[in-house]
Amino acid sequence: MLIATVLILVPCIVVLMVLGPELSTEQSLTQRLAECHMRLQYLESMYRARQEDVSLLSQYLGQLQTNNGSNVTNVSPPPQPVSNLLDALSPEARQLLRNASHASRSGGSGLTRGYVPAQNIRLPNAYHFLPHLLDDAGSLRPAYFQSKGRSDVSIVLGVPTVRREKQSYLLATLHNLIENMNDEEQNETLIIVYIGETELDAVQLIAKQIETSFEAHVESGLIDIIAPAPSYYPNFDRLRITLNDSLERVKWRSKQNLDFAYLMAYAHSKGTFYVQLEDDILTKRQFITTMKKFALIKSALTKPDQPDWFVLDFCQLGFIGKMFKSAELPYLITYFQMFYNDKPVDWLLTYFIESKVCRTDKDQKHCNLEKARYWQHFRKSLFQHIGTSSSLKGKVQKLKDKQFGSKVPSYYAHTHNPPALVKSNIAPYKNYLLKRAYRGETYFWGLLPQPGDLVQFIFEQPTLLRRYLFRSGNSEHPSDRFYNTTVELLPADSLSENSSVWSTYNTTTDGYLVVGSFDALGVAEGLLDPKIGPIKELRLHVHSDSENWALLSEIELQQMDSNASTLDANAAKPRYIAAS
Ligand SMILES: *[C@@H]1O[C@H](CO)[C@@H](O)[C@H](O)[C@H]1NC(C)=O
Ligand SMILES: *[C@@H]1O[C@H](CO)[C@@H](O)[C@H](O)[C@H]1NC(C)=O
Ligand SMILES: *[C@@H]1O[C@H](CO)[C@@H](O)[C@H](O)[C@H]1NC(C)=O
Ligand SMILES: *[C@@H]1O[C@H](CO)[C@@H](O)[C@H](O)[C@H]1NC(C)=O
Ligand SMILES: *[C@@H]1O[C@H](CO)[C@@H](O)[C@H](O)[C@H]1NC(C)=O
Ligand SMILES: *[C@@H]1O[C@H](CO)[C@@H](O)[C@H](O)[C@H]1NC(C)=O
Ligand SMILES: *[C@@H]1O[C@H](CO)[C@@H](O)[C@H](O)[C@H]1NC(C)=O
Ligand SMILES: *[C@@H]1O[C@H](CO)[C@@H](O)[C@H](O)[C@H]1NC(C)=O
Ligand SMILES: *[C@@H]1O[C@H](CO)[C@@H](O)[C@H](O)[C@H]1NC(C)=O
């Protein structure tokens, strides 16, 4: 491992020296340096893990040797093979071992007083916090394990999942994650799906679904699937009730802590950065590159004497999209193990950072300032929740709490919109298609609009419109509105130069009249000047990048010559869609 460290560092330095002058900016140079630095940290932590092994082994061997002369007979393996075992090791390992066992036997440089020889003191480890792990020798061996052994990647994504009673979004989530990575990103990523179920049948069912849906990606090593042994979990019925929560909730959040700890422990050795995700999220194009760049820039900008970041946050929700350096995961893993029965996992993260940087002799403001240095936010969310049904039965995700259960319609139907070809370059989600929304069969729900995206209504015949109404967002997804989006239309006949229309409306470079825009509540509506005459096309034009998806829960285009509003009896009787 030492050699590996050197092997990595040397090429990095060579690359820097060779490419240095040719790289366009100093910034890219510092970024490369940061990348090398991050990898070095990761390799060092791997090296430390090996050292730990050696230290444990040497303590064990030392104990065997001490027992050699005594009458302890139930020690296995017997003393004889010990020296053979040593012979089998590489000279480097033997030296390490000799050094370590020397240190452990001499008890450092301390003087031994009294009659009992000095023993190493024992530091607590995971078994101390999770004593039930000792009940089964196999408690830390995964019950299910599917891996092609990919490691040493840039970014490891951890996706914990469980069997869901209602709707599972796991496959949609994986599909969305992979779809938003290019080939290069796929090569430097590992997705770990952790199935937090104890019944092997349930585990196998979920694993099978993943393996058949993503055969190529499991085969290429992009996806690992693991599930813990049932004995990894304590008896959840014997947990302490904490925070005055119901037992059900205490169980749920305690299990989540243990799930995260396991997942992180497995991920620790797999790559430079680790990002915690969930099984019901959606992301943006090339999120891997975005995250990696941000991490390297942040690391490069940190001056050597300043504390480096601990969390990079790519999503405002709970624990989703939090990035850590793999080398630092052991801190969190241990912290989660210590307090798993006490607090929910996202609180623990906050307390952890506060323990690191806040002081009792300063106020909250100071604390927040310090925290902001360790916990840095990316300007925009890269991830969004899709699920409304959490894995805790009856628990509904906070953001969607408000309207859950109340009978607020998820869309308003208008069945007399004029015949038109409708299309959009905003990709629809599932069956929430624009054309169905236009017919009043559902709402339109599309992925993250980008600047320049259009939602077009091209009329079969030039149509005189009296009024338009677009309502974006709905009760379940109130934030999925159109932001910074205008309503534009293309008149069928070229307007006379004298027309008063020119002074009423602005025009776009491609000849559309800008007749309105979405307001802060996500609604765009207006009456149209009859002087515009028949219209060929009406469109929504997005001008800014959005952190949210876009949902149209109401589309109404009223013709000048029809009695549409009175015919549209449906408008007053909105339909309901089950919330799950
Ligand atoms: C252990 O036992 C073997 C054989 O019984 C003996 O040759 C060896 O010196 C012993 N080692 C120690 C450290 O007592
Ligand atoms: C080993 O056990 C025997 C009897 O079982 C005893 O006589 C002897 O003293 C013991 N030796 C040591 C080193 O404890
Ligand atoms: C063992 O200790 C010696 C002297 O303390 C040191 O020079 C050597 O590098 C160590 N070997 C290993 C493998 O750590
Ligand atoms: C991804 O990795 C494979 C196998 O190592 C390699 O053949 C391929 O060229 C890589 N693709 C990219 C885009 O880096
Ligand atoms: C605990 O919860 C119960 C019911 O939710 C409430 O009546 C009680 O006051 C709470 N106790 C404390 C100490 O908050
Ligand atoms: C526009 O106005 C000018 C003078 O006011 C008039 O001569 C011309 O006929 C008008 N054109 C149209 C198309 O109405
Ligand atoms: C036309 O554009 C100007 C500047 O972009 C803006 O201030 C004005 O409100 C716009 N008018 C309409 C009717 O949209
Ligand atoms: C809307 O988008 C335009 C073009 O990108 C930008 O200049 C403007 O600042 C945006 N307005 C808002 C309110 O975001
Ligand atoms: C609109 O409704 C009125 C009364 O119901 C009817 O007289 C009229 O013909 C209708 N117009 C059209 C265009 O259907």
XYZ file of C-alpha atoms and ligand atoms in Angstrom:
706
model
C 0.000 0.000 0.000
C 2.923 2.295 0.710
C 4.170 1.508 -2.739
C 0.748 2.241 -4.183
C 0.778 5.610 -2.455
C 4.128 6.448 -3.973
C 2.995 5.167 -7.362
C 0.056 7.528 -7.310
C 1.899 10.524 -6.009
C 4.818 10.319 -8.429
C 2.716 10.331 -11.632
C 0.701 13.185 -10.181
C 3.801 15.238 -9.659
C 5.202 14.271 -13.056
C 1.915 15.216 -14.718
C 2.020 18.532 -12.932
C 5.577 19.216 -13.997
C 5.088 18.138 -17.576
C 1.689 19.654 -18.217
C 2.129 22.543 -15.852
C 3.065 25.300 -18.281
C 0.587 24.109 -20.895
C -2.448 24.169 -18.676
C -4.334 27.300 -19.433
C -4.924 28.593 -15.951
C -3.452 28.374 -12.564
C -6.827 27.228 -11.353
C -6.810 23.995 -13.315
C -3.366 23.327 -11.936
C -4.486 23.796 -8.372
C -7.467 21.587 -9.114
C -5.215 18.806 -10.301
C -3.116 19.222 -7.231
C -6.255 19.035 -5.121
C -7.235 15.852 -6.914
C -3.857 14.300 -6.159
C -4.117 15.453 -2.587
C -7.581 13.906 -2.185
C -6.426 10.618 -3.647
C -3.439 10.602 -1.371
C -5.688 11.095 1.636
C -7.822 8.206 0.492
C -4.825 5.924 -0.023
C -3.395 6.900 3.321
C -6.609 5.902 4.996
C -6.468 2.565 3.176
C -2.916 2.187 4.404
C -4.027 2.931 7.939
C -6.633 0.203 7.655
C -3.870 -2.253 6.748
C -1.804 -1.047 9.672
C -4.761 -1.681 11.935
C -4.956 -5.237 10.631
C -1.304 -5.756 11.304
C -1.576 -4.286 14.752
C -4.488 -6.531 15.648
C -2.761 -9.554 14.208
C 0.417 -8.865 16.087
C -1.431 -8.469 19.344
C -3.055 -11.775 18.691
C 0.256 -13.422 17.864
C 1.917 -11.848 20.870
C -0.781 -13.336 23.033
C -0.237 -16.754 21.482
C 3.473 -16.545 22.147
C 2.932 -15.536 25.742
C 0.661 -18.501 26.105
C 3.204 -20.796 24.517
C 4.844 -21.910 27.734
C 1.714 -21.928 29.788
C -0.864 -24.639 29.942
C -3.491 -22.943 27.894
C -4.482 -25.658 25.517
C -7.617 -24.338 23.920
C -5.831 -21.656 21.912
C -6.143 -22.215 18.221
C -4.189 -22.143 16.013
C -1.510 -23.920 18.093
C 1.874 -22.225 18.554
C 3.720 -24.320 16.031
C 2.138 -22.867 12.836
C 2.797 -19.327 14.056
C 6.363 -19.226 12.870
C 5.337 -20.833 9.581
C 2.734 -18.149 9.201
C 5.369 -15.509 9.763
C 7.631 -17.112 7.194
C 4.879 -16.903 4.641
C 4.666 -13.141 4.942
C 6.540 -10.694 2.747
C 9.709 -9.249 4.305
C 7.986 -5.871 4.522
C 5.022 -7.283 6.393
C 7.330 -9.281 8.646
C 9.253 -6.154 9.552
C 6.019 -4.301 10.217
C 4.830 -7.138 12.353
C 8.081 -7.349 14.235
C 7.973 -3.618 14.867
C 4.366 -3.735 15.977
C 4.700 -6.779 18.189
C 7.866 -5.406 19.652
C 6.014 -2.245 20.549
C 3.117 -4.172 21.981
C 5.287 -6.501 24.046
C 7.629 -3.938 25.472
C 4.607 -1.834 26.362
C 6.217 1.144 24.723
C 8.956 2.695 26.774
C 6.937 2.661 29.966
C 8.433 1.123 33.069
C 6.731 -1.926 34.415
C 6.149 -1.769 38.126
C 4.609 -4.340 40.356
C 4.314 -8.002 39.592
C 1.926 -8.095 36.648
C 3.466 -7.404 33.254
C 2.096 -4.330 31.515
C -0.615 -5.116 28.971
C -1.799 -2.976 26.111
C -4.810 -1.037 27.157
C -7.864 -1.765 25.061
C -9.566 0.997 23.159
C -13.276 0.576 22.542
C -14.389 -0.390 19.063
C -17.633 -1.135 17.283
C -18.311 -4.159 19.489
C -18.470 -1.889 22.466
C -21.274 0.194 20.965
C -22.992 -2.710 19.253
C -22.381 -5.646 21.596
C -24.985 -7.770 19.815
C -22.488 -8.135 16.963
C -20.539 -10.536 19.183
C -23.471 -12.945 19.334
C -22.807 -14.157 15.821
C -19.384 -14.503 14.227
C -20.988 -13.740 10.887
C -22.703 -10.524 11.965
C -20.498 -8.387 9.748
C -20.452 -10.693 6.742
C -22.995 -9.522 4.139
C -25.947 -11.858 3.694
C -26.115 -10.817 0.070
C -23.178 -9.637 -1.954
C -22.983 -8.860 -5.641
C -19.876 -7.035 -6.779
C -17.410 -7.040 -9.617
C -14.845 -5.619 -7.246
C -14.645 -2.137 -8.699
C -12.703 0.175 -6.399
C -10.439 3.187 -6.528
C -13.130 5.248 -8.281
C -13.612 9.003 -7.878
C -17.135 8.950 -6.513
C -19.059 6.305 -4.627
C -22.831 6.737 -4.445
C -24.578 5.040 -1.528
C -28.221 4.153 -2.125
C -29.931 2.523 0.864
C -33.243 0.853 0.109
C -35.864 -1.309 1.784
C -38.960 -3.117 0.657
C -41.721 -0.545 0.311
C -45.320 -1.376 0.975
C -46.614 1.207 -1.435
C -44.565 2.322 -4.342
C -40.880 1.618 -4.914
C -38.900 4.188 -6.830
C -35.590 2.325 -6.578
C -35.442 1.232 -10.217
C -36.552 4.651 -11.451
C -33.885 6.225 -9.241
C -31.103 3.968 -10.524
C -32.260 4.495 -14.079
C -32.232 8.241 -13.610
C -28.782 8.216 -11.965
C -27.221 6.170 -14.751
C -29.008 8.034 -17.519
C -27.527 11.267 -16.239
C -23.935 10.016 -16.378
C -21.897 9.909 -19.553
C -19.523 6.991 -20.255
C -16.605 8.676 -18.635
C -18.587 9.417 -15.494
C -19.829 5.838 -15.373
C -16.227 4.669 -15.426
C -15.245 6.660 -12.390
C -18.315 5.922 -10.291
C -19.545 3.082 -8.140
C -23.181 2.837 -7.093
C -23.745 0.746 -3.989
C -27.296 -0.401 -3.381
C -27.716 -1.410 0.249
C -30.802 -3.507 0.907
C -31.772 -3.024 4.537
C -33.983 -6.091 4.868
C -33.441 -9.122 7.049
C -35.573 -11.642 5.183
C -33.464 -13.208 2.506
C -36.482 -13.619 0.220
C -37.145 -9.905 0.232
C -33.476 -9.140 -0.329
C -33.239 -11.537 -3.233
C -36.372 -10.183 -4.816
C -35.040 -6.628 -4.821
C -31.566 -7.742 -5.902
C -33.046 -9.768 -8.752
C -34.998 -6.758 -9.971
C -31.831 -4.688 -10.060
C -29.789 -7.411 -11.699
C -32.294 -7.965 -14.478
C -33.062 -4.290 -15.070
C -29.409 -3.227 -15.055
C -27.632 -6.359 -16.208
C -25.017 -4.492 -18.237
C -24.230 -2.101 -15.395
C -23.976 -4.820 -12.768
C -21.718 -6.682 -15.199
C -19.528 -3.632 -15.866
C -19.037 -3.172 -12.123
C -20.948 0.104 -11.895
C -23.467 -1.347 -9.438
C -22.705 -3.286 -6.265
C -25.514 -4.798 -4.215
C -25.133 -5.672 -0.549
C -27.387 -6.660 2.312
C -26.323 -7.110 5.944
C -26.648 -10.319 7.911
C -29.773 -10.266 10.106
C -27.495 -10.471 13.148
C -26.041 -7.083 12.209
C -29.175 -5.519 13.683
C -29.932 -5.468 17.418
C -33.276 -6.559 18.757
C -35.214 -3.454 17.810
C -37.912 -4.138 20.374
C -35.390 -3.582 23.132
C -34.295 -0.136 22.066
C -34.532 2.701 24.542
C -37.331 5.138 23.841
C -35.624 8.443 23.153
C -36.850 11.946 22.298
C -40.290 10.848 23.480
C -40.874 9.251 20.088
C -43.095 6.262 19.454
C -41.285 2.913 19.499
C -42.051 2.572 15.797
C -40.249 5.789 15.039
C -37.330 5.010 17.336
C -36.908 1.684 15.545
C -37.045 3.331 12.159
C -34.481 6.008 12.861
C -32.171 3.687 14.806
C -32.156 1.261 11.924
C -31.428 4.088 9.510
C -28.342 5.033 11.531
C -27.082 1.468 11.442
C -27.869 1.166 7.732
C -25.873 4.293 6.940
C -22.965 3.120 9.102
C -22.836 -0.230 7.313
C -23.114 1.308 3.886
C -20.389 3.834 4.642
C -18.139 1.169 6.110
C -18.466 -0.855 2.924
C -17.986 2.234 0.740
C -14.978 3.468 2.688
C -12.399 1.553 0.672
C -13.998 2.008 -2.738
C -13.209 5.532 -3.840
C -12.073 9.050 -3.046
C -15.443 10.690 -2.339
C -18.640 9.266 -0.929
C -22.113 10.712 -1.604
C -25.115 9.646 0.434
C -28.315 9.277 -1.581
C -31.721 7.714 -1.112
C -33.805 5.350 -3.192
C -36.418 7.872 -4.314
C -34.581 10.737 -5.910
C -33.909 12.268 -9.293
C -30.888 14.133 -10.464
C -29.511 16.365 -13.193
C -27.378 15.739 -16.245
C -23.683 15.160 -15.523
C -24.117 15.497 -11.793
C -20.983 13.429 -11.200
C -18.762 15.912 -13.010
C -20.484 18.826 -11.290
C -19.947 17.319 -7.846
C -16.359 16.335 -8.489
C -15.452 19.745 -9.871
C -17.035 21.496 -6.930
C -15.181 19.267 -4.471
C -11.840 19.839 -6.143
C -12.363 23.583 -6.428
C -13.330 23.760 -2.756
C -10.289 21.758 -1.762
C -7.990 23.761 -4.013
C -9.256 27.052 -2.612
C -8.597 26.023 0.963
C -5.368 27.489 2.220
C -3.041 24.995 3.883
C -3.480 26.527 7.328
C -7.274 26.575 7.103
C -9.626 23.746 7.918
C -10.794 21.874 4.863
C -14.483 21.152 4.211
C -16.125 18.161 5.835
C -19.489 18.044 4.055
C -20.377 19.308 0.605
C -24.106 19.599 0.288
C -25.796 19.092 -3.065
C -29.392 18.957 -1.818
C -31.270 20.786 0.913
C -33.257 17.731 1.996
C -32.296 15.551 4.961
C -29.230 13.466 4.246
C -29.561 13.370 0.470
C -26.657 14.543 -1.669
C -24.147 14.974 1.156
C -20.589 14.386 0.027
C -17.751 13.302 2.309
C -14.137 12.398 1.766
C -13.969 8.630 2.086
C -10.920 9.006 4.290
C -13.098 10.780 6.870
C -16.012 8.350 6.870
C -14.729 6.448 9.937
C -15.566 9.496 12.071
C -19.183 9.396 10.977
C -19.457 5.632 11.144
C -18.260 5.613 14.739
C -20.462 8.573 15.663
C -23.538 6.877 14.210
C -22.724 3.694 16.108
C -22.341 5.561 19.368
C -25.621 7.456 19.118
C -27.728 5.312 16.825
C -30.436 4.871 19.441
C -30.508 8.544 20.402
C -31.071 10.770 17.392
C -32.065 10.663 13.737
C -29.149 10.452 11.345
C -29.441 13.964 9.907
C -29.430 15.457 13.419
C -26.329 13.457 14.243
C -24.549 14.953 11.270
C -25.406 18.438 12.517
C -24.273 17.629 16.068
C -21.101 16.086 14.746
C -20.131 19.246 12.902
C -21.113 21.356 15.902
C -18.938 19.216 18.150
C -16.089 19.868 15.770
C -16.369 23.634 15.498
C -18.774 25.316 17.926
C -17.804 26.673 21.295
C -19.915 27.035 24.399
C -18.404 30.447 25.138
C -19.583 31.938 21.840
C -23.067 32.505 20.504
C -25.035 30.687 17.847
C -23.977 33.171 15.199
C -20.347 32.276 15.666
C -21.300 28.628 15.540
C -23.174 29.080 12.267
C -20.262 30.916 10.709
C -17.844 28.184 11.668
C -20.232 25.497 10.533
C -20.597 27.120 7.146
C -16.899 26.578 6.519
C -17.062 22.866 7.229
C -20.437 22.309 5.648
C -20.537 24.002 2.285
C -23.514 24.218 0.002
C -23.595 23.929 -3.728
C -25.587 26.802 -5.206
C -28.292 24.566 -6.647
C -29.831 21.278 -5.631
C -28.660 18.436 -7.798
C -31.165 16.018 -6.319
C -34.860 15.994 -5.766
C -37.218 13.686 -3.951
C -39.843 11.775 -5.871
C -41.269 9.632 -3.132
C -44.104 10.732 -0.938
C -44.320 7.469 0.989
C -41.380 7.063 3.315
C -40.194 3.673 4.501
C -41.582 4.489 7.942
C -45.184 3.463 7.632
C -47.367 6.520 7.688
C -44.442 8.901 7.732
C -44.686 11.297 4.879
C -41.717 13.279 3.703
C -41.687 16.635 5.419
C -41.849 18.809 2.374
C -44.961 17.100 1.220
C -46.568 16.847 4.615
C -48.808 19.865 4.360
C -51.351 18.736 1.866
C -51.012 15.016 2.343
C -54.338 13.376 3.055
C -56.462 16.398 2.268
C -58.483 16.070 -0.874
C -56.806 18.725 -2.909
C -57.055 17.830 -6.579
C -53.752 17.201 -8.289
C -54.984 18.792 -11.535
C -57.873 20.624 -13.159
C -59.168 19.226 -16.424
C -60.218 21.225 -19.468
C -61.560 19.077 -22.228
C -62.331 21.754 -24.829
C -58.932 23.105 -25.655
C -58.642 23.729 -29.412
C -57.138 20.859 -31.445
C -53.379 21.217 -31.519
C -50.134 19.396 -31.858
C -48.432 19.679 -28.488
C -44.793 19.050 -27.823
C -41.973 19.976 -25.506
C -38.288 19.293 -25.151
C -38.795 18.984 -21.403
C -38.692 15.231 -20.891
C -41.916 13.944 -19.334
C -41.853 11.823 -16.204
C -43.609 8.478 -16.486
C -47.034 8.836 -18.061
C -47.540 12.492 -17.144
C -47.486 13.484 -20.791
C -48.146 16.923 -22.163
C -50.698 15.715 -24.692
C -52.665 13.932 -21.975
C -52.569 17.049 -19.829
C -53.814 19.108 -22.756
C -56.755 16.732 -23.130
C -57.486 17.009 -19.411
C -56.550 13.423 -18.546
C -53.786 14.155 -16.076
C -51.161 16.772 -15.327
C -47.949 17.328 -17.225
C -44.830 16.596 -15.217
C -41.419 17.138 -16.754
C -37.818 16.914 -15.657
C -35.743 19.955 -14.757
C -36.319 22.600 -17.434
C -33.286 24.244 -18.973
C -33.022 27.738 -20.449
C -34.461 27.767 -23.953
C -36.834 24.865 -23.312
C -40.256 25.207 -24.918
C -43.742 23.848 -24.355
C -45.478 24.263 -27.693
C -49.137 24.221 -28.731
C -49.278 24.303 -32.533
C -52.902 24.658 -33.595
C -54.275 22.465 -36.352
C -55.964 25.548 -37.769
C -55.241 29.176 -37.029
C -57.277 29.844 -33.932
C -58.682 32.986 -32.378
C -57.965 32.887 -28.658
C -59.760 34.955 -26.074
C -57.944 33.901 -22.947
C -55.209 31.581 -21.736
C -54.529 30.055 -18.314
C -51.602 27.921 -17.213
C -51.284 26.785 -13.610
C -47.990 25.155 -12.640
C -47.263 23.070 -9.548
C -49.936 21.186 -7.638
C -50.745 20.240 -4.082
C -48.336 17.318 -3.990
C -45.529 19.106 -5.764
C -46.077 22.768 -5.034
C -42.537 23.786 -5.988
C -42.600 22.188 -9.402
C -43.570 25.411 -11.080
C -42.463 27.236 -14.148
C -40.046 29.957 -13.092
C -38.898 32.804 -15.342
C -41.032 31.517 -18.174
C -42.942 33.624 -20.708
C -46.079 32.924 -22.742
C -45.483 33.677 -26.405
C -47.552 33.350 -29.541
C -47.162 33.406 -33.263
C -49.946 35.193 -35.187
C -51.141 33.382 -38.307
C -51.276 36.512 -40.440
C -48.454 38.970 -40.441
C -49.679 41.992 -38.542
C -49.919 45.327 -40.241
C -47.130 47.670 -39.373
C -49.713 50.095 -38.011
C -51.244 47.627 -35.622
C -51.483 48.764 -32.051
C -50.372 45.271 -31.124
C -46.770 46.294 -31.654
C -46.920 48.813 -28.882
C -48.754 46.455 -26.552
C -46.432 43.454 -26.688
C -42.724 42.818 -26.935
C -41.483 40.426 -29.606
C -38.857 37.717 -29.601
C -36.057 37.551 -32.142
C -37.868 34.721 -33.908
C -41.059 36.760 -34.309
C -43.283 35.653 -31.409
C -45.289 38.123 -29.362
C -44.572 37.929 -25.647
C -48.044 38.103 -24.134
C -47.431 37.139 -20.539
C -45.373 35.212 -18.003
C -45.698 32.985 -14.965
C -46.098 34.856 -11.713
C -44.642 34.060 -8.315
C -47.511 31.667 -7.605
C -46.750 29.739 -10.758
C -49.756 30.965 -12.730
C -49.810 32.611 -16.153
C -53.114 33.947 -17.402
C -54.409 36.746 -19.535
C -56.864 38.021 -22.109
C -55.584 38.476 -25.629
C -56.026 41.543 -27.781
C -58.458 40.591 -30.578
C -56.310 42.621 -32.951
C -53.733 39.804 -32.848
C -56.094 37.786 -34.980
C -55.883 34.038 -35.525
C -52.924 32.323 -33.901
C -50.713 29.640 -35.379
C -48.884 28.648 -32.238
C -48.753 29.394 -28.540
C -45.753 28.419 -26.455
C -44.187 28.599 -23.010
C -40.566 29.690 -23.135
C -38.221 28.887 -20.210
C -35.413 31.381 -19.594
C -33.601 30.088 -16.536
C -32.199 26.890 -15.217
C -34.532 25.404 -12.595
C -33.834 23.428 -9.472
C -37.268 21.915 -9.703
C -39.227 19.871 -12.093
C -42.034 21.530 -13.955
C -45.624 20.508 -13.548
C -48.693 21.906 -15.328
C -51.821 21.148 -13.350
C -54.126 23.267 -15.477
C -54.108 24.233 -19.150
C -56.970 26.259 -20.544
C -57.035 27.906 -23.971
C -60.368 29.608 -24.549
C -61.419 30.277 -28.098
C -62.941 33.589 -29.030
C -65.991 32.072 -30.757
C -66.882 29.222 -28.514
C -68.797 28.851 -25.328
C -65.929 26.804 -23.968
C -66.162 27.978 -20.412
C -69.779 26.993 -20.055
C -69.242 23.714 -21.869
C -66.331 22.860 -19.667
C -68.373 21.399 -16.868
C -65.378 19.321 -15.858
C -63.471 22.369 -14.837
C -65.659 22.734 -11.796
C -65.324 19.072 -10.890
C -61.639 18.386 -10.622
C -60.540 14.768 -10.756
C -58.534 13.117 -8.061
C -55.390 11.114 -8.333
C -54.426 8.870 -5.465
C -51.497 10.370 -3.643
C -49.424 7.233 -3.861
C 7.142 -22.000 22.410
O 7.183 -23.433 22.429
C 8.171 -24.007 21.579
C 8.045 -25.519 21.596
O 7.269 -25.969 22.649
C 9.539 -23.520 22.030
O 10.540 -24.089 21.166
C 9.592 -22.031 21.982
O 10.831 -21.557 22.486
C 8.464 -21.427 22.821
N 8.465 -19.982 22.667
C 8.349 -19.149 23.675
C 8.333 -17.668 23.307
O 8.185 -19.532 24.814
C 1.034 -27.009 33.513
O 0.113 -27.862 34.120
C 0.689 -28.856 34.933
C -0.413 -29.748 35.488
O -1.532 -29.753 34.671
C 1.457 -28.183 36.059
O 2.096 -29.172 36.830
C 2.479 -27.229 35.453
O 3.141 -26.530 36.493
C 1.827 -26.245 34.512
N 2.856 -25.431 33.899
C 2.753 -24.103 33.802
C 3.905 -23.412 33.150
O 1.802 -23.450 34.230
C 10.437 -0.881 11.774
O 11.145 -0.060 12.714
C 12.388 0.445 12.202
C 13.081 1.160 13.325
O 12.167 1.727 14.227
C 12.106 1.361 11.020
O 13.300 1.867 10.482
C 11.402 0.556 9.965
O 11.040 1.398 8.869
C 10.138 -0.094 10.506
N 9.610 -0.949 9.496
C 8.360 -0.877 9.071
C 7.985 -1.810 7.967
O 7.549 -0.094 9.555
C -14.318 3.107 -19.570
O -13.576 1.991 -19.132
C -13.395 1.000 -20.127
C -12.711 -0.186 -19.501
O -11.700 0.222 -18.629
C -12.595 1.592 -21.280
O -12.437 0.631 -22.282
C -13.350 2.793 -21.825
O -12.583 3.410 -22.849
C -13.630 3.787 -20.739
N -14.478 4.834 -21.274
C -14.269 6.122 -21.036
C -15.195 7.080 -21.691
O -13.375 6.511 -20.308
C -44.340 12.899 25.337
O -45.363 12.708 24.395
C -46.647 12.646 24.935
C -47.637 12.326 23.864
O -47.125 12.587 22.606
C -46.970 13.983 25.635
O -48.233 13.910 26.198
C -45.918 14.237 26.681
O -46.124 15.480 27.274
C -44.531 14.180 26.092
N -43.546 14.285 27.143
C -42.531 15.134 27.094
C -41.585 15.100 28.227
O -42.366 15.873 26.133
C -50.916 52.503 -42.035
O -51.066 53.867 -41.768
C -50.809 54.669 -42.895
C -50.913 56.149 -42.483
O -51.424 56.288 -41.185
C -51.822 54.342 -43.975
O -51.528 55.121 -45.121
C -51.703 52.862 -44.316
O -52.695 52.525 -45.258
C -51.891 52.024 -43.112
N -51.632 50.646 -43.434
C -52.433 49.635 -43.079
C -52.045 48.275 -43.513
O -53.406 49.817 -42.375
C -41.048 44.566 -22.822
O -39.669 44.483 -22.481
C -39.233 45.456 -21.555
C -37.726 45.304 -21.399
O -37.307 44.009 -21.627
C -39.970 45.259 -20.241
O -39.578 46.256 -19.312
C -41.472 45.366 -20.494
O -42.171 45.114 -19.306
C -41.892 44.405 -21.569
N -43.302 44.611 -21.889
C -44.178 43.613 -21.946
C -45.568 44.010 -22.304
O -43.874 42.464 -21.729
C -34.736 35.190 -16.385
O -33.846 34.727 -17.379
C -33.070 35.751 -17.989
C -32.271 35.101 -19.093
O -31.507 34.045 -18.613
C -32.185 36.402 -16.935
O -31.442 37.440 -17.513
C -33.069 36.957 -15.833
O -32.282 37.474 -14.799
C -33.970 35.878 -15.283
N -34.893 36.462 -14.346
C -35.129 35.939 -13.156
C -36.125 36.637 -12.327
O -34.562 34.941 -12.769
C -73.034 30.261 -27.244
O -74.145 30.008 -26.407
C -75.289 30.774 -26.733
C -76.347 30.484 -25.690
O -76.176 29.242 -25.114
C -75.746 30.408 -28.137
O -76.860 31.180 -28.495
C -74.596 30.687 -29.103
O -74.936 30.273 -30.401
C -73.338 29.939 -28.691
N -72.261 30.306 -29.551
C -71.406 29.407 -30.089
C -70.344 29.938 -30.924
O -71.512 28.218 -29.876
